[in-house]
mmCIF file with all atom_site columns, C-alpha atoms in Angstrom:
data_model
loop_
_atom_site.group_PDB
_atom_site.id
_atom_site.type_symbol
_atom_site.label_atom_id
_atom_site.label_alt_id
_atom_site.label_comp_id
_atom_site.label_asym_id
_atom_site.label_entity_id
_atom_site.label_seq_id
_atom_site.pdbx_PDB_ins_code
_atom_site.Cartn_x
_atom_site.Cartn_y
_atom_site.Cartn_z
_atom_site.occupancy
_atom_site.B_iso_or_equiv
_atom_site.pdbx_formal_charge
_atom_site.auth_seq_id
_atom_site.auth_comp_id
_atom_site.auth_asym_id
_atom_site.auth_atom_id
_atom_site.pdbx_PDB_model_num
ATOM 1  C CA . UNK A 1 1  ? -3.841  -24.156 5.148   1.00 72.00 ? 1  UNK A CA 1
ATOM 2  C CA . UNK A 1 2  ? -1.547  -20.676 6.304   1.00 75.00 ? 2  UNK A CA 1
ATOM 3  C CA . UNK A 1 3  ? -2.147  -18.277 4.824   1.00 83.00 ? 3  UNK A CA 1
ATOM 4  C CA . UNK A 1 4  ? 0.208   -15.902 4.098   1.00 91.00 ? 4  UNK A CA 1
ATOM 5  C CA . UNK A 1 5  ? 0.361   -12.402 4.727   1.00 96.00 ? 5  UNK A CA 1
ATOM 6  C CA . UNK A 1 6  ? -0.865  -9.775  2.413   1.00 97.00 ? 6  UNK A CA 1
ATOM 7  C CA . UNK A 1 7  ? 0.965   -6.526  1.529   1.00 98.00 ? 7  UNK A CA 1
ATOM 8  C CA . UNK A 1 8  ? -0.472  -3.812  -0.696  1.00 98.00 ? 8  UNK A CA 1
ATOM 9  C CA . UNK A 1 9  ? 2.155   -1.333  -1.601  1.00 98.00 ? 9  UNK A CA 1
ATOM 10 C CA . UNK A 1 10 ? 1.419   2.412   -3.021  1.00 98.00 ? 10 UNK A CA 1
ATOM 11 C CA . UNK A 1 11 ? 3.790   3.804   -5.012  1.00 97.00 ? 11 UNK A CA 1
ATOM 12 C CA . UNK A 1 12 ? 4.516   5.963   -8.122  1.00 96.00 ? 12 UNK A CA 1
ATOM 13 C CA . UNK A 1 13 ? 8.085   5.209   -8.725  1.00 95.00 ? 13 UNK A CA 1
ATOM 14 C CA . UNK A 1 14 ? 8.505   1.483   -10.603 1.00 96.00 ? 14 UNK A CA 1
ATOM 15 C CA . UNK A 1 15 ? 12.075  0.988   -9.651  1.00 95.00 ? 15 UNK A CA 1
ATOM 16 C CA . UNK A 1 16 ? 11.393  1.826   -5.491  1.00 95.00 ? 16 UNK A CA 1
ATOM 17 C CA . UNK A 1 17 ? 7.781   -0.902  -6.472  1.00 97.00 ? 17 UNK A CA 1
ATOM 18 C CA . UNK A 1 18 ? 10.309  -3.087  -8.237  1.00 97.00 ? 18 UNK A CA 1
ATOM 19 C CA . UNK A 1 19 ? 12.193  -3.649  -5.356  1.00 97.00 ? 19 UNK A CA 1
ATOM 20 C CA . UNK A 1 20 ? 10.009  -4.094  -2.196  1.00 97.00 ? 20 UNK A CA 1
ATOM 21 C CA . UNK A 1 21 ? 7.939   -6.188  -4.262  1.00 98.00 ? 21 UNK A CA 1
ATOM 22 C CA . UNK A 1 22 ? 10.627  -8.802  -4.736  1.00 98.00 ? 22 UNK A CA 1
ATOM 23 C CA . UNK A 1 23 ? 12.326  -8.372  -0.993  1.00 97.00 ? 23 UNK A CA 1
ATOM 24 C CA . UNK A 1 24 ? 8.544   -8.804  0.271   1.00 97.00 ? 24 UNK A CA 1
ATOM 25 C CA . UNK A 1 25 ? 7.558   -11.484 -1.748  1.00 97.00 ? 25 UNK A CA 1
ATOM 26 C CA . UNK A 1 26 ? 10.958  -12.906 -1.550  1.00 97.00 ? 26 UNK A CA 1
ATOM 27 C CA . UNK A 1 27 ? 10.633  -13.306 3.277   1.00 96.00 ? 27 UNK A CA 1
ATOM 28 C CA . UNK A 1 28 ? 6.915   -14.822 2.180   1.00 96.00 ? 28 UNK A CA 1
ATOM 29 C CA . UNK A 1 29 ? 4.288   -12.323 2.013   1.00 97.00 ? 29 UNK A CA 1
ATOM 30 C CA . UNK A 1 30 ? 1.789   -11.589 -0.831  1.00 97.00 ? 30 UNK A CA 1
ATOM 31 C CA . UNK A 1 31 ? 1.948   -7.975  -2.509  1.00 98.00 ? 31 UNK A CA 1
ATOM 32 C CA . UNK A 1 32 ? -0.707  -6.767  -4.232  1.00 98.00 ? 32 UNK A CA 1
ATOM 33 C CA . UNK A 1 33 ? 0.736   -3.035  -5.932  1.00 98.00 ? 33 UNK A CA 1
ATOM 34 C CA . UNK A 1 34 ? -0.879  0.299   -6.155  1.00 98.00 ? 34 UNK A CA 1
ATOM 35 C CA . UNK A 1 35 ? 0.611   3.221   -8.700  1.00 98.00 ? 35 UNK A CA 1
ATOM 36 C CA . UNK A 1 36 ? -1.548  6.458   -7.440  1.00 98.00 ? 36 UNK A CA 1
ATOM 37 C CA . UNK A 1 37 ? -4.036  7.558   -4.573  1.00 97.00 ? 37 UNK A CA 1
ATOM 38 C CA . UNK A 1 38 ? -7.356  6.855   -5.955  1.00 98.00 ? 38 UNK A CA 1
ATOM 39 C CA . UNK A 1 39 ? -6.123  3.075   -6.997  1.00 98.00 ? 39 UNK A CA 1
ATOM 40 C CA . UNK A 1 40 ? -4.399  2.683   -3.398  1.00 98.00 ? 40 UNK A CA 1
ATOM 41 C CA . UNK A 1 41 ? -7.918  3.777   -2.216  1.00 98.00 ? 41 UNK A CA 1
ATOM 42 C CA . UNK A 1 42 ? -10.388 1.548   -4.423  1.00 98.00 ? 42 UNK A CA 1
ATOM 43 C CA . UNK A 1 43 ? -7.930  -1.485  -3.246  1.00 98.00 ? 43 UNK A CA 1
ATOM 44 C CA . UNK A 1 44 ? -8.016  -1.121  0.284   1.00 98.00 ? 44 UNK A CA 1
ATOM 45 C CA . UNK A 1 45 ? -11.667 -0.519  0.316   1.00 97.00 ? 45 UNK A CA 1
ATOM 46 C CA . UNK A 1 46 ? -11.668 -3.887  -1.820  1.00 97.00 ? 46 UNK A CA 1
ATOM 47 C CA . UNK A 1 47 ? -9.510  -5.660  -0.555  1.00 96.00 ? 47 UNK A CA 1
ATOM 48 C CA . UNK A 1 48 ? -8.539  -6.913  3.069   1.00 96.00 ? 48 UNK A CA 1
ATOM 49 C CA . UNK A 1 49 ? -4.503  -6.142  3.643   1.00 98.00 ? 49 UNK A CA 1
ATOM 50 C CA . UNK A 1 50 ? -2.482  -7.040  6.427   1.00 98.00 ? 50 UNK A CA 1
ATOM 51 C CA . UNK A 1 51 ? -0.575  -3.406  6.177   1.00 98.00 ? 51 UNK A CA 1
ATOM 52 C CA . UNK A 1 52 ? -0.455  -0.811  3.301   1.00 98.00 ? 52 UNK A CA 1
ATOM 53 C CA . UNK A 1 53 ? 3.334   0.414   3.662   1.00 98.00 ? 53 UNK A CA 1
ATOM 54 C CA . UNK A 1 54 ? 2.376   4.158   1.050   1.00 98.00 ? 54 UNK A CA 1
ATOM 55 C CA . UNK A 1 55 ? 4.840   6.721   0.062   1.00 97.00 ? 55 UNK A CA 1
ATOM 56 C CA . UNK A 1 56 ? 3.533   10.321  0.806   1.00 96.00 ? 56 UNK A CA 1
ATOM 57 C CA . UNK A 1 57 ? 4.018   12.155  -2.180  1.00 94.00 ? 57 UNK A CA 1
ATOM 58 C CA . UNK A 1 58 ? 1.721   10.367  -4.411  1.00 96.00 ? 58 UNK A CA 1
ATOM 59 C CA . UNK A 1 59 ? -0.167  11.352  -7.604  1.00 94.00 ? 59 UNK A CA 1
ATOM 60 C CA . UNK A 1 60 ? -4.410  11.790  -8.181  1.00 95.00 ? 60 UNK A CA 1
ATOM 61 C CA . UNK A 1 61 ? -4.749  11.795  -4.633  1.00 95.00 ? 61 UNK A CA 1
ATOM 62 C CA . UNK A 1 62 ? -1.118  12.125  -2.249  1.00 96.00 ? 62 UNK A CA 1
ATOM 63 C CA . UNK A 1 63 ? -0.433  9.910   0.568   1.00 96.00 ? 63 UNK A CA 1
ATOM 64 C CA . UNK A 1 64 ? -1.923  11.680  3.227   1.00 96.00 ? 64 UNK A CA 1
ATOM 65 C CA . UNK A 1 65 ? -5.152  11.988  1.876   1.00 98.00 ? 65 UNK A CA 1
ATOM 66 C CA . UNK A 1 66 ? -4.818  8.675   1.567   1.00 98.00 ? 66 UNK A CA 1
ATOM 67 C CA . UNK A 1 67 ? -4.216  7.780   4.920   1.00 98.00 ? 67 UNK A CA 1
ATOM 68 C CA . UNK A 1 68 ? -7.167  10.126  5.809   1.00 98.00 ? 68 UNK A CA 1
ATOM 69 C CA . UNK A 1 69 ? -9.437  8.188   3.848   1.00 98.00 ? 69 UNK A CA 1
ATOM 70 C CA . UNK A 1 70 ? -9.181  5.258   4.727   1.00 98.00 ? 70 UNK A CA 1
ATOM 71 C CA . UNK A 1 71 ? -8.903  5.759   8.437   1.00 98.00 ? 71 UNK A CA 1
ATOM 72 C CA . UNK A 1 72 ? -12.455 8.052   8.070   1.00 98.00 ? 72 UNK A CA 1
ATOM 73 C CA . UNK A 1 73 ? -14.077 5.148   6.813   1.00 97.00 ? 73 UNK A CA 1
ATOM 74 C CA . UNK A 1 74 ? -13.346 2.970   9.094   1.00 97.00 ? 74 UNK A CA 1
ATOM 75 C CA . UNK A 1 75 ? -9.812  1.600   7.696   1.00 96.00 ? 75 UNK A CA 1
ATOM 76 C CA . UNK A 1 76 ? -7.601  0.372   9.951   1.00 96.00 ? 76 UNK A CA 1
ATOM 77 C CA . UNK A 1 77 ? -4.734  -1.718  8.344   1.00 97.00 ? 77 UNK A CA 1
ATOM 78 C CA . UNK A 1 78 ? -1.449  -0.657  9.606   1.00 98.00 ? 78 UNK A CA 1
ATOM 79 C CA . UNK A 1 79 ? 0.258   1.526   7.638   1.00 98.00 ? 79 UNK A CA 1
ATOM 80 C CA . UNK A 1 80 ? 3.474   2.572   6.840   1.00 97.00 ? 80 UNK A CA 1
ATOM 81 C CA . UNK A 1 81 ? 4.470   5.840   5.151   1.00 96.00 ? 81 UNK A CA 1
ATOM 82 C CA . UNK A 1 82 ? 7.614   5.732   2.963   1.00 92.00 ? 82 UNK A CA 1
ATOM 83 C CA . UNK A 1 83 ? 9.061   9.464   2.292   1.00 88.00 ? 83 UNK A CA 1
ATOM 84 C CA . UNK A 1 84 ? 11.929  10.687  0.835   1.00 80.00 ? 84 UNK A CA 1
ATOM 85 C CA . UNK A 1 85 ? 10.941  14.189  2.118   1.00 74.00 ? 85 UNK A CA 1
ATOM 86 C CA . UNK A 1 86 ? 13.066  15.466  5.174   1.00 68.00 ? 86 UNK A CA 1
#
């Protein structure tokens, strides 16, 4: 049995999460969602993901701090940062 790749989507904007989830799942991947930095850290520490799509501007803990925390704790999952910042 072939295991589908798992992607953690981290964003507090429901419309962006909906769009990303729809397209990623349509492409054949499994998705998990976190709506804030604290939830993202918890999920990344509890489960294995193939990639993390991480928004920079998040409530509770911003994306930069989430990334730093994961790396300091030896979680080396590839991360793609999403941002509306210039």
